[in-house]
Amino acid sequence: MTGKVFLVGAGPGDPELITVKGMRYLQQADVILYDRLVNPELLDFAKPDAQLVYCGKLPHYHTMKQETINHFLVKYAKKGLNVVRLKGGDPFVFGRGSEEAEECAKNDVPYEIIPGITAGIAAPAYAGIPVTHRTLSKSFAFITGHQAGDREAEHQWQHLAQAVDTICVYMGVSHLPDICRNLMQHGKSPDTPIALVHWGTLSDQQTVAGTLSDIEEKVKKSGISNPSMIIIGEVVKLHHNLNWFKEEVAPHLPAVHG
């Protein structure tokens, strides 16, 4: 009898931001394949006999290749086990969840998608930066920083610079100079506000704000690195007034139990 695969979004870092449904499946799983950016506190909710498999990836270094992860999902499910693929943020936002779902479909393995809160919305929110605002931003885009060095993606910068109010960049710290340069070359003012939120939603969150023309120097001085979300647009100006998380860490709530 075939089991089932659950592609679960763990949220942006704070373990209490996982969905109720995601938590329920996590507690019932026979096998949990989890990523590097998944808060390890979530694994405390696993069954005592659940098998935990680390699938973490670092920049330029993959602990487990995607093809191997796909193979394990199918392998465990074919044994009749319920498998949770626990992914940071949302499975379908730069998380390769679609590739894993395709593998399940190809092998006739039942699967379910449990969305999660993505860092592109949560990290800015915890820094007091809304991705939309009635007067400042009526549109936003999620992009990956890797495209900053991709020549085939160069044509996209003109559209991003001229047609989108707020840009949220994942995995972009190492490409920050290229991101700023591309946006300014295609029409964004050097004074356009930009912020980097490091370890968003966690107690050691750090935010650095500036403009396209000076953010690189500010980031160097701060020592900020990955994982960080980059937010570009006029909404960043609201950070100084709405920075609710900076002065008082959110109180710890009781753990969620099923």
PDB file of C-alpha atoms in Angstrom:
ATOM      1  CA  MET A   1       0.000   0.000   0.000  1.00  0.00           C
ATOM      2  CA  THR A   2       1.486   3.342  -1.085  1.00  0.00           C
ATOM      3  CA  GLY A   3       1.894   6.093   1.491  1.00  0.00           C
ATOM      4  CA  LYS A   4       1.601   9.788   0.807  1.00  0.00           C
ATOM      5  CA  VAL A   5       4.010  12.702   0.426  1.00  0.00           C
ATOM      6  CA  PHE A   6       3.219  16.051   2.050  1.00  0.00           C
ATOM      7  CA  LEU A   7       5.191  19.052   0.785  1.00  0.00           C
ATOM      8  CA  VAL A   8       4.995  21.294   3.847  1.00  0.00           C
ATOM      9  CA  GLY A   9       6.067  24.917   4.068  1.00  0.00           C
ATOM     10  CA  ALA A  10       7.755  25.454   7.443  1.00  0.00           C
ATOM     11  CA  GLY A  11       7.569  29.234   7.240  1.00  0.00           C
ATOM     12  CA  PRO A  12      10.349  31.838   7.362  1.00  0.00           C
ATOM     13  CA  GLY A  13      12.153  30.849  10.569  1.00  0.00           C
ATOM     14  CA  ASP A  14      10.018  31.476  13.647  1.00  0.00           C
ATOM     15  CA  PRO A  15       8.705  27.965  14.425  1.00  0.00           C
ATOM     16  CA  GLU A  16       5.323  29.378  15.469  1.00  0.00           C
ATOM     17  CA  LEU A  17       4.692  30.591  11.916  1.00  0.00           C
ATOM     18  CA  ILE A  18       4.110  27.111  10.514  1.00  0.00           C
ATOM     19  CA  THR A  19       0.447  26.533   9.635  1.00  0.00           C
ATOM     20  CA  VAL A  20      -1.824  24.426  11.835  1.00  0.00           C
ATOM     21  CA  LYS A  21      -2.237  21.957   8.977  1.00  0.00           C
ATOM     22  CA  GLY A  22       1.508  21.774   8.417  1.00  0.00           C
ATOM     23  CA  MET A  23       2.068  21.077  12.108  1.00  0.00           C
ATOM     24  CA  ARG A  24      -0.539  18.299  12.113  1.00  0.00           C
ATOM     25  CA  TYR A  25       1.110  16.480   9.224  1.00  0.00           C
ATOM     26  CA  LEU A  26       4.550  17.000  10.770  1.00  0.00           C
ATOM     27  CA  GLN A  27       3.388  15.314  13.987  1.00  0.00           C
ATOM     28  CA  GLN A  28       1.958  12.344  12.074  1.00  0.00           C
ATOM     29  CA  ALA A  29       4.843  11.762   9.649  1.00  0.00           C
ATOM     30  CA  ASP A  30       6.776   8.500   9.508  1.00  0.00           C
ATOM     31  CA  VAL A  31       9.653  10.154   7.631  1.00  0.00           C
ATOM     32  CA  ILE A  32      10.663  13.834   7.568  1.00  0.00           C
ATOM     33  CA  LEU A  33      13.062  15.164   4.939  1.00  0.00           C
ATOM     34  CA  TYR A  34      14.012  18.671   6.060  1.00  0.00           C
ATOM     35  CA  ASP A  35      16.042  21.597   4.712  1.00  0.00           C
ATOM     36  CA  ARG A  36      18.843  23.716   6.208  1.00  0.00           C
ATOM     37  CA  LEU A  37      16.685  26.784   6.860  1.00  0.00           C
ATOM     38  CA  VAL A  38      13.970  24.846   8.689  1.00  0.00           C
ATOM     39  CA  ASN A  39      14.026  25.813  12.365  1.00  0.00           C
ATOM     40  CA  PRO A  40      15.284  22.674  14.210  1.00  0.00           C
ATOM     41  CA  GLU A  41      12.755  23.327  16.998  1.00  0.00           C
ATOM     42  CA  LEU A  42      10.066  22.057  14.624  1.00  0.00           C
ATOM     43  CA  LEU A  43      11.645  18.608  14.615  1.00  0.00           C
ATOM     44  CA  ASP A  44      10.824  18.301  18.321  1.00  0.00           C
ATOM     45  CA  PHE A  45       7.203  17.772  17.248  1.00  0.00           C
ATOM     46  CA  ALA A  46       8.034  14.648  15.256  1.00  0.00           C
ATOM     47  CA  LYS A  47       6.951  11.230  16.494  1.00  0.00           C
ATOM     48  CA  PRO A  48       9.639   9.509  18.619  1.00  0.00           C
ATOM     49  CA  ASP A  49      10.067   6.835  15.963  1.00  0.00           C
ATOM     50  CA  ALA A  50       9.963   9.159  12.945  1.00  0.00           C
ATOM     51  CA  GLN A  51      12.969   8.963  10.636  1.00  0.00           C
ATOM     52  CA  LEU A  52      14.662  12.348  10.128  1.00  0.00           C
ATOM     53  CA  VAL A  53      16.614  12.902   6.907  1.00  0.00           C
ATOM     54  CA  TYR A  54      18.669  16.088   6.433  1.00  0.00           C
ATOM     55  CA  CYS A  55      18.571  17.504   2.912  1.00  0.00           C
ATOM     56  CA  GLY A  56      20.162  20.880   3.575  1.00  0.00           C
ATOM     57  CA  LYS A  57      21.898  22.932   0.933  1.00  0.00           C
ATOM     58  CA  LEU A  58      24.520  25.656   1.293  1.00  0.00           C
ATOM     59  CA  PRO A  59      25.511  28.111  -1.444  1.00  0.00           C
ATOM     60  CA  HIS A  60      27.800  26.227  -3.872  1.00  0.00           C
ATOM     61  CA  TYR A  61      27.481  23.034  -1.784  1.00  0.00           C
ATOM     62  CA  HIS A  62      24.624  20.548  -1.827  1.00  0.00           C
ATOM     63  CA  THR A  63      24.450  18.002   0.979  1.00  0.00           C
ATOM     64  CA  MET A  64      21.934  16.010  -1.062  1.00  0.00           C
ATOM     65  CA  LYS A  65      21.259  16.427  -4.768  1.00  0.00           C
ATOM     66  CA  GLN A  66      17.706  17.218  -5.825  1.00  0.00           C
ATOM     67  CA  GLU A  67      17.479  13.983  -7.768  1.00  0.00           C
ATOM     68  CA  THR A  68      18.342  12.051  -4.602  1.00  0.00           C
ATOM     69  CA  ILE A  69      15.677  13.897  -2.611  1.00  0.00           C
ATOM     70  CA  ASN A  70      13.123  13.090  -5.307  1.00  0.00           C
ATOM     71  CA  HIS A  71      14.146   9.437  -5.186  1.00  0.00           C
ATOM     72  CA  PHE A  72      13.775   9.239  -1.403  1.00  0.00           C
ATOM     73  CA  LEU A  73      10.300  10.797  -1.471  1.00  0.00           C
ATOM     74  CA  VAL A  74       9.089   8.116  -3.852  1.00  0.00           C
ATOM     75  CA  LYS A  75      11.030   5.324  -2.149  1.00  0.00           C
ATOM     76  CA  TYR A  76       9.606   5.943   1.326  1.00  0.00           C
ATOM     77  CA  ALA A  77       6.064   6.499   0.060  1.00  0.00           C
ATOM     78  CA  LYS A  78       6.190   3.233  -1.942  1.00  0.00           C
ATOM     79  CA  LYS A  79       6.948   1.499   1.370  1.00  0.00           C
ATOM     80  CA  GLY A  80       3.584   2.690   2.659  1.00  0.00           C
ATOM     81  CA  LEU A  81       4.983   5.496   4.810  1.00  0.00           C
ATOM     82  CA  ASN A  82       3.669   9.031   5.222  1.00  0.00           C
ATOM     83  CA  VAL A  83       6.470  11.378   4.198  1.00  0.00           C
ATOM     84  CA  VAL A  84       6.756  15.067   5.070  1.00  0.00           C
ATOM     85  CA  ARG A  85       9.093  17.122   2.930  1.00  0.00           C
ATOM     86  CA  LEU A  86       9.664  20.066   5.293  1.00  0.00           C
ATOM     87  CA  LYS A  87      10.833  23.113   3.386  1.00  0.00           C
ATOM     88  CA  GLY A  88      11.703  26.601   4.587  1.00  0.00           C
ATOM     89  CA  GLY A  89       9.149  29.245   3.602  1.00  0.00           C
ATOM     90  CA  ASP A  90       6.717  28.010   0.954  1.00  0.00           C
ATOM     91  CA  PRO A  91       7.326  24.879  -1.146  1.00  0.00           C
ATOM     92  CA  PHE A  92       6.395  26.621  -4.394  1.00  0.00           C
ATOM     93  CA  VAL A  93       8.413  29.833  -3.910  1.00  0.00           C
ATOM     94  CA  PHE A  94      12.000  29.106  -4.985  1.00  0.00           C
ATOM     95  CA  GLY A  95      11.742  25.818  -3.089  1.00  0.00           C
ATOM     96  CA  ARG A  96      11.733  23.257  -5.910  1.00  0.00           C
ATOM     97  CA  GLY A  97       8.486  21.919  -4.538  1.00  0.00           C
ATOM     98  CA  SER A  98       7.059  21.689  -8.033  1.00  0.00           C
ATOM     99  CA  GLU A  99       9.897  19.400  -9.101  1.00  0.00           C
ATOM    100  CA  GLU A 100       9.208  17.117  -6.154  1.00  0.00           C
ATOM    101  CA  ALA A 101       5.475  17.121  -6.870  1.00  0.00           C
ATOM    102  CA  GLU A 102       6.193  16.238 -10.501  1.00  0.00           C
ATOM    103  CA  GLU A 103       8.326  13.301  -9.377  1.00  0.00           C
ATOM    104  CA  CYS A 104       5.503  12.019  -7.175  1.00  0.00           C
ATOM    105  CA  ALA A 105       2.977  12.397  -9.991  1.00  0.00           C
ATOM    106  CA  LYS A 106       5.263  10.596 -12.429  1.00  0.00           C
ATOM    107  CA  ASN A 107       5.534   7.641 -10.037  1.00  0.00           C
ATOM    108  CA  ASP A 108       1.847   7.532  -9.061  1.00  0.00           C
ATOM    109  CA  VAL A 109       2.593   8.581  -5.490  1.00  0.00           C
ATOM    110  CA  PRO A 110      -0.217  10.572  -3.797  1.00  0.00           C
ATOM    111  CA  TYR A 111       0.908  13.969  -2.600  1.00  0.00           C
ATOM    112  CA  GLU A 112      -0.424  17.144  -1.047  1.00  0.00           C
ATOM    113  CA  ILE A 113       0.870  20.736  -0.995  1.00  0.00           C
ATOM    114  CA  ILE A 114       0.680  22.615   2.305  1.00  0.00           C
ATOM    115  CA  PRO A 115       1.628  26.247   1.631  1.00  0.00           C
ATOM    116  CA  GLY A 116       3.848  28.135   4.046  1.00  0.00           C
ATOM    117  CA  ILE A 117       4.536  31.782   4.849  1.00  0.00           C
ATOM    118  CA  THR A 118       7.286  32.872   2.495  1.00  0.00           C
ATOM    119  CA  ALA A 119      10.215  35.009   3.628  1.00  0.00           C
ATOM    120  CA  GLY A 120       9.506  37.536   0.881  1.00  0.00           C
ATOM    121  CA  ILE A 121       6.461  38.686   2.829  1.00  0.00           C
ATOM    122  CA  ALA A 122       7.322  37.679   6.410  1.00  0.00           C
ATOM    123  CA  ALA A 123      10.831  39.142   6.703  1.00  0.00           C
ATOM    124  CA  PRO A 124       9.747  42.592   5.480  1.00  0.00           C
ATOM    125  CA  ALA A 125       6.691  42.462   7.765  1.00  0.00           C
ATOM    126  CA  TYR A 126       8.881  41.737  10.795  1.00  0.00           C
ATOM    127  CA  ALA A 127      10.986  44.755   9.812  1.00  0.00           C
ATOM    128  CA  GLY A 128       7.921  46.972   9.511  1.00  0.00           C
ATOM    129  CA  ILE A 129       7.952  46.948   5.703  1.00  0.00           C
ATOM    130  CA  PRO A 130       4.714  46.068   3.886  1.00  0.00           C
ATOM    131  CA  VAL A 131       5.155  44.743   0.356  1.00  0.00           C
ATOM    132  CA  THR A 132       2.039  46.650  -0.710  1.00  0.00           C
ATOM    133  CA  HIS A 133       0.681  50.027   0.389  1.00  0.00           C
ATOM    134  CA  ARG A 134      -2.289  52.012  -0.866  1.00  0.00           C
ATOM    135  CA  THR A 135      -0.165  54.990  -1.929  1.00  0.00           C
ATOM    136  CA  LEU A 136       3.382  53.609  -2.126  1.00  0.00           C
ATOM    137  CA  SER A 137       3.117  50.196  -3.753  1.00  0.00           C
ATOM    138  CA  LYS A 138       0.387  48.602  -5.819  1.00  0.00           C
ATOM    139  CA  SER A 139       2.533  45.772  -7.167  1.00  0.00           C
ATOM    140  CA  PHE A 140       5.383  43.553  -6.038  1.00  0.00           C
ATOM    141  CA  ALA A 141       7.635  40.899  -7.528  1.00  0.00           C
ATOM    142  CA  PHE A 142       9.598  38.000  -6.081  1.00  0.00           C
ATOM    143  CA  ILE A 143      12.889  37.252  -7.824  1.00  0.00           C
ATOM    144  CA  THR A 144      15.970  35.203  -7.084  1.00  0.00           C
ATOM    145  CA  GLY A 145      19.284  36.995  -6.733  1.00  0.00           C
ATOM    146  CA  HIS A 146      20.947  34.357  -8.876  1.00  0.00           C
ATOM    147  CA  GLN A 147      19.483  35.975 -11.979  1.00  0.00           C
ATOM    148  CA  ALA A 148      21.637  39.066 -11.332  1.00  0.00           C
ATOM    149  CA  GLY A 149      24.558  37.276 -12.948  1.00  0.00           C
ATOM    150  CA  ASP A 150      22.506  35.507 -15.589  1.00  0.00           C
ATOM    151  CA  ARG A 151      22.952  37.126 -18.996  1.00  0.00           C
ATOM    152  CA  GLU A 152      19.747  35.525 -20.267  1.00  0.00           C
ATOM    153  CA  ALA A 153      17.805  37.331 -17.511  1.00  0.00           C
ATOM    154  CA  GLU A 154      19.295  40.772 -18.167  1.00  0.00           C
ATOM    155  CA  HIS A 155      16.251  41.875 -20.178  1.00  0.00           C
ATOM    156  CA  GLN A 156      14.048  41.378 -17.098  1.00  0.00           C
ATOM    157  CA  TRP A 157      15.685  44.228 -15.208  1.00  0.00           C
ATOM    158  CA  GLN A 158      14.084  46.872 -17.388  1.00  0.00           C
ATOM    159  CA  HIS A 159      10.620  45.497 -16.606  1.00  0.00           C
ATOM    160  CA  LEU A 160      11.400  45.197 -12.905  1.00  0.00           C
ATOM    161  CA  ALA A 161      12.809  48.714 -12.696  1.00  0.00           C
ATOM    162  CA  GLN A 162       9.960  50.385 -14.541  1.00  0.00           C
ATOM    163  CA  ALA A 163       6.832  48.312 -13.923  1.00  0.00           C
ATOM    164  CA  VAL A 164       7.048  46.963 -10.344  1.00  0.00           C
ATOM    165  CA  ASP A 165       6.745  49.081  -7.202  1.00  0.00           C
ATOM    166  CA  THR A 166       8.292  46.660  -4.681  1.00  0.00           C
ATOM    167  CA  ILE A 167      10.938  44.045  -5.466  1.00  0.00           C
ATOM    168  CA  CYS A 168      11.748  41.242  -3.001  1.00  0.00           C
ATOM    169  CA  VAL A 169      14.976  39.393  -3.752  1.00  0.00           C
ATOM    170  CA  TYR A 170      15.756  35.931  -2.389  1.00  0.00           C
ATOM    171  CA  MET A 171      19.336  34.663  -2.129  1.00  0.00           C
ATOM    172  CA  GLY A 172      20.740  37.945  -3.368  1.00  0.00           C
ATOM    173  CA  VAL A 173      23.375  39.170  -0.912  1.00  0.00           C
ATOM    174  CA  SER A 174      26.351  38.017  -2.972  1.00  0.00           C
ATOM    175  CA  HIS A 175      24.803  39.688  -6.033  1.00  0.00           C
ATOM    176  CA  LEU A 176      23.855  42.937  -4.298  1.00  0.00           C
ATOM    177  CA  PRO A 177      26.204  45.180  -6.366  1.00  0.00           C
ATOM    178  CA  ASP A 178      24.826  43.716  -9.621  1.00  0.00           C
ATOM    179  CA  ILE A 179      21.232  44.085  -8.442  1.00  0.00           C
ATOM    180  CA  CYS A 180      21.675  47.761  -7.581  1.00  0.00           C
ATOM    181  CA  ARG A 181      23.622  48.461 -10.773  1.00  0.00           C
ATOM    182  CA  ASN A 182      21.060  46.769 -13.005  1.00  0.00           C
ATOM    183  CA  LEU A 183      18.136  48.604 -11.451  1.00  0.00           C
ATOM    184  CA  MET A 184      19.834  52.004 -11.692  1.00  0.00           C
ATOM    185  CA  GLN A 185      20.910  51.365 -15.274  1.00  0.00           C
ATOM    186  CA  HIS A 186      17.301  50.655 -16.191  1.00  0.00           C
ATOM    187  CA  GLY A 187      15.733  53.700 -14.624  1.00  0.00           C
ATOM    188  CA  LYS A 188      15.547  53.311 -10.861  1.00  0.00           C
ATOM    189  CA  SER A 189      16.749  56.389  -8.989  1.00  0.00           C
ATOM    190  CA  PRO A 190      19.957  55.978  -6.959  1.00  0.00           C
ATOM    191  CA  ASP A 191      17.873  57.292  -4.033  1.00  0.00           C
ATOM    192  CA  THR A 192      15.435  54.370  -4.222  1.00  0.00           C
ATOM    193  CA  PRO A 193      15.078  52.896  -0.701  1.00  0.00           C
ATOM    194  CA  ILE A 194      16.397  49.376  -0.123  1.00  0.00           C
ATOM    195  CA  ALA A 195      16.676  47.182   2.956  1.00  0.00           C
ATOM    196  CA  LEU A 196      18.219  43.836   3.846  1.00  0.00           C
ATOM    197  CA  VAL A 197      16.591  41.742   6.571  1.00  0.00           C
ATOM    198  CA  HIS A 198      18.939  39.123   7.994  1.00  0.00           C
ATOM    199  CA  TRP A 199      17.459  36.082   9.784  1.00  0.00           C
ATOM    200  CA  GLY A 200      13.974  37.557   9.429  1.00  0.00           C
ATOM    201  CA  THR A 201      11.392  36.563  12.102  1.00  0.00           C
ATOM    202  CA  LEU A 202      14.060  35.173  14.454  1.00  0.00           C
ATOM    203  CA  SER A 203      15.277  36.774  17.684  1.00  0.00           C
ATOM    204  CA  ASP A 204      18.599  37.808  16.122  1.00  0.00           C
ATOM    205  CA  GLN A 205      16.965  39.512  13.151  1.00  0.00           C
ATOM    206  CA  GLN A 206      18.987  42.448  11.823  1.00  0.00           C
ATOM    207  CA  THR A 207      17.848  45.060   9.296  1.00  0.00           C
ATOM    208  CA  VAL A 208      20.040  47.441   7.333  1.00  0.00           C
ATOM    209  CA  ALA A 209      18.351  50.142   5.246  1.00  0.00           C
ATOM    210  CA  GLY A 210      19.722  52.618   2.739  1.00  0.00           C
ATOM    211  CA  THR A 211      19.472  53.516  -0.931  1.00  0.00           C
ATOM    212  CA  LEU A 212      20.589  51.794  -4.119  1.00  0.00           C
ATOM    213  CA  SER A 213      23.626  54.064  -4.160  1.00  0.00           C
ATOM    214  CA  ASP A 214      24.859  53.439  -0.602  1.00  0.00           C
ATOM    215  CA  ILE A 215      23.491  50.082   0.559  1.00  0.00           C
ATOM    216  CA  GLU A 216      26.533  48.096  -0.528  1.00  0.00           C
ATOM    217  CA  GLU A 217      28.820  50.040   1.815  1.00  0.00           C
ATOM    218  CA  LYS A 218      26.306  49.819   4.676  1.00  0.00           C
ATOM    219  CA  VAL A 219      26.002  46.063   4.275  1.00  0.00           C
ATOM    220  CA  LYS A 220      29.784  45.675   4.325  1.00  0.00           C
ATOM    221  CA  LYS A 221      29.990  47.630   7.578  1.00  0.00           C
ATOM    222  CA  SER A 222      27.175  45.633   9.171  1.00  0.00           C
ATOM    223  CA  GLY A 223      28.618  42.257   8.216  1.00  0.00           C
ATOM    224  CA  ILE A 224      25.216  41.008   7.053  1.00  0.00           C
ATOM    225  CA  SER A 225      25.314  37.847   4.957  1.00  0.00           C
ATOM    226  CA  ASN A 226      22.893  35.124   3.898  1.00  0.00           C
ATOM    227  CA  PRO A 227      20.199  34.281   4.722  1.00  0.00           C
ATOM    228  CA  SER A 228      18.804  37.743   4.057  1.00  0.00           C
ATOM    229  CA  MET A 229      15.834  39.137   2.156  1.00  0.00           C
ATOM    230  CA  ILE A 230      16.367  42.228   0.021  1.00  0.00           C
ATOM    231  CA  ILE A 231      13.443  44.621  -0.313  1.00  0.00           C
ATOM    232  CA  ILE A 232      13.541  47.489  -2.829  1.00  0.00           C
ATOM    233  CA  GLY A 233      10.970  50.257  -3.169  1.00  0.00           C
ATOM    234  CA  GLU A 234       9.323  53.217  -1.478  1.00  0.00           C
ATOM    235  CA  VAL A 235       7.699  50.983   1.154  1.00  0.00           C
ATOM    236  CA  VAL A 236      11.123  50.594   2.773  1.00  0.00           C
ATOM    237  CA  LYS A 237      10.692  54.145   4.107  1.00  0.00           C
ATOM    238  CA  LEU A 238       8.069  52.786   6.513  1.00  0.00           C
ATOM    239  CA  HIS A 239      10.675  50.653   8.301  1.00  0.00           C
ATOM    240  CA  HIS A 240      11.692  53.418  10.690  1.00  0.00           C
ATOM    241  CA  ASN A 241       8.134  54.057  11.911  1.00  0.00           C
ATOM    242  CA  LEU A 242       6.730  50.519  11.795  1.00  0.00           C
ATOM    243  CA  ASN A 243       9.737  48.596  13.090  1.00  0.00           C
ATOM    244  CA  TRP A 244       7.709  46.811  15.784  1.00  0.00           C
ATOM    245  CA  PHE A 245      10.083  43.842  16.143  1.00  0.00           C
ATOM    246  CA  LYS A 246      13.274  45.815  16.773  1.00  0.00           C
ATOM    247  CA  GLU A 247      12.752  47.085  20.293  1.00  0.00           C
ATOM    248  CA  GLU A 248      10.751  44.215  21.712  1.00  0.00           C
ATOM    249  CA  VAL A 249      11.136  40.590  20.685  1.00  0.00           C
ATOM    250  CA  ALA A 250       7.749  38.948  20.210  1.00  0.00           C
ATOM    251  CA  PRO A 251       6.688  37.080  23.380  1.00  0.00           C
ATOM    252  CA  HIS A 252       7.050  33.314  23.334  1.00  0.00           C
ATOM    253  CA  LEU A 253       3.701  31.629  22.873  1.00  0.00           C
ATOM    254  CA  PRO A 254       2.784  28.128  24.097  1.00  0.00           C
ATOM    255  CA  ALA A 255       3.906  25.403  21.726  1.00  0.00           C
ATOM    256  CA  VAL A 256       1.307  23.989  19.337  1.00  0.00           C
ATOM    257  CA  HIS A 257       0.287  20.448  20.141  1.00  0.00           C
ATOM    258  CA  GLY A 258      -2.174  18.274  18.306  1.00  0.00           C
TER     259      GLY A 258
END
